[in-house]
């Protein structure tokens, strides 16, 4: 009896070792993928490099290469051309690109509320949109923010004839308002306000586009539809790991700023942290309340397309439902961000 038991145990042990060895041999190699951010590595887009640094992609079986982008428009074009698998780009830009034939889709949105604002110095005394009348506003004329300016004026009942708009280079926008060359600038608050506050030692005030009814989906993860059909599991795993990176960065802002510094040595840790903090204002909309980060609303996309139609010069915009999917967004409560 004991001899049989010992033999049986030995057989089981050998079988177990064989199964483990076979499993190790059958393990899938890491899946190769490439992504392009919207801009240089900085606070607002830190989730990707945080996920890379913390090993979230590796844990998901993804061997990821991340490259810095040169604007949402450029990133969208590169994903449409299949130069990379994943991109981080603005939803308004995506919709515009799709209207021109790009076969793209957003699979998760991080900035679900537009981060665009009219930015002034607190010392200017401008506290309401109406007080912009009679002032000079600097806006990069090639930007989505410039296209959406009429929607901002309509939403806040401003008289456009009383406001002077001048073109400013994005790199010179913050110095322009600090030095008094313009009364205000319009663009992504998270990109310009930290420079004004920290480098310029000035207090900034913001008049949000969204508060004047400009409800447009901003930055999210975009893919080519061919890639989405061919690699749905990879898309799902990449989305989950990336969103985990953004949520970790929010819980650990100082560590995240140091990670940005590691990947972008010229960055300023204080500015990166402030950029990240400001970007959190754009994570939620009334239509995405208590939904996981990444999840998108029909109403928000419909509004995005409406703004594109009215002010983007697109006579036949795409159906909002063709621009995005929530099928790849994690549903776990762990992915629901803090609500504002």
PDB file of N, CA and C in Angstrom, residues 40 131 143-144 165 209 240 288 292 294 306:
ATOM      1  N   UNK A  40       5.626  66.202 -26.533  1.00  0.00           N
ATOM      2  CA  UNK A  40       6.761  65.765 -25.727  1.00  0.00           C
ATOM      3  C   UNK A  40       6.264  65.179 -24.411  1.00  0.00           C
ATOM      4  N   UNK A 131     -15.841  90.237 -19.854  1.00  0.00           N
ATOM      5  CA  UNK A 131     -14.787  91.227 -19.658  1.00  0.00           C
ATOM      6  C   UNK A 131     -13.664  91.110 -20.695  1.00  0.00           C
ATOM      7  N   UNK A 143      -4.567  76.120 -34.671  1.00  0.00           N
ATOM      8  CA  UNK A 143      -4.977  75.177 -33.619  1.00  0.00           C
ATOM      9  C   UNK A 143      -6.473  74.907 -33.618  1.00  0.00           C
ATOM     10  N   UNK A 144      -6.839  73.785 -32.981  1.00  0.00           N
ATOM     11  CA  UNK A 144      -8.256  73.478 -32.790  1.00  0.00           C
ATOM     12  C   UNK A 144      -8.904  74.525 -31.896  1.00  0.00           C
ATOM     13  N   UNK A 165      -8.255  89.311 -32.111  1.00  0.00           N
ATOM     14  CA  UNK A 165      -7.548  88.030 -32.065  1.00  0.00           C
ATOM     15  C   UNK A 165      -6.245  88.167 -32.858  1.00  0.00           C
ATOM     16  N   UNK A 209     -13.385  76.906 -21.788  1.00  0.00           N
ATOM     17  CA  UNK A 209     -14.265  76.771 -22.952  1.00  0.00           C
ATOM     18  C   UNK A 209     -15.505  75.951 -22.589  1.00  0.00           C
ATOM     19  N   UNK A 240      -5.882  48.972 -20.841  1.00  0.00           N
ATOM     20  CA  UNK A 240      -5.914  48.758 -19.390  1.00  0.00           C
ATOM     21  C   UNK A 240      -4.599  49.171 -18.732  1.00  0.00           C
ATOM     22  N   UNK A 288     -19.980  61.614 -18.029  1.00  0.00           N
ATOM     23  CA  UNK A 288     -19.126  60.451 -17.718  1.00  0.00           C
ATOM     24  C   UNK A 288     -18.950  60.266 -16.211  1.00  0.00           C
ATOM     25  N   UNK A 292     -15.616  54.552 -15.526  1.00  0.00           N
ATOM     26  CA  UNK A 292     -14.166  54.323 -15.542  1.00  0.00           C
ATOM     27  C   UNK A 292     -13.456  55.305 -16.458  1.00  0.00           C
ATOM     28  N   UNK A 294     -11.481  56.526 -19.401  1.00  0.00           N
ATOM     29  CA  UNK A 294     -11.465  55.925 -20.732  1.00  0.00           C
ATOM     30  C   UNK A 294     -12.844  55.851 -21.357  1.00  0.00           C
ATOM     31  N   UNK A 306     -20.802  68.280 -33.608  1.00  0.00           N
ATOM     32  CA  UNK A 306     -21.592  69.482 -33.888  1.00  0.00           C
ATOM     33  C   UNK A 306     -20.692  70.717 -33.958  1.00  0.00           C
TER      34      UNK A 306
END
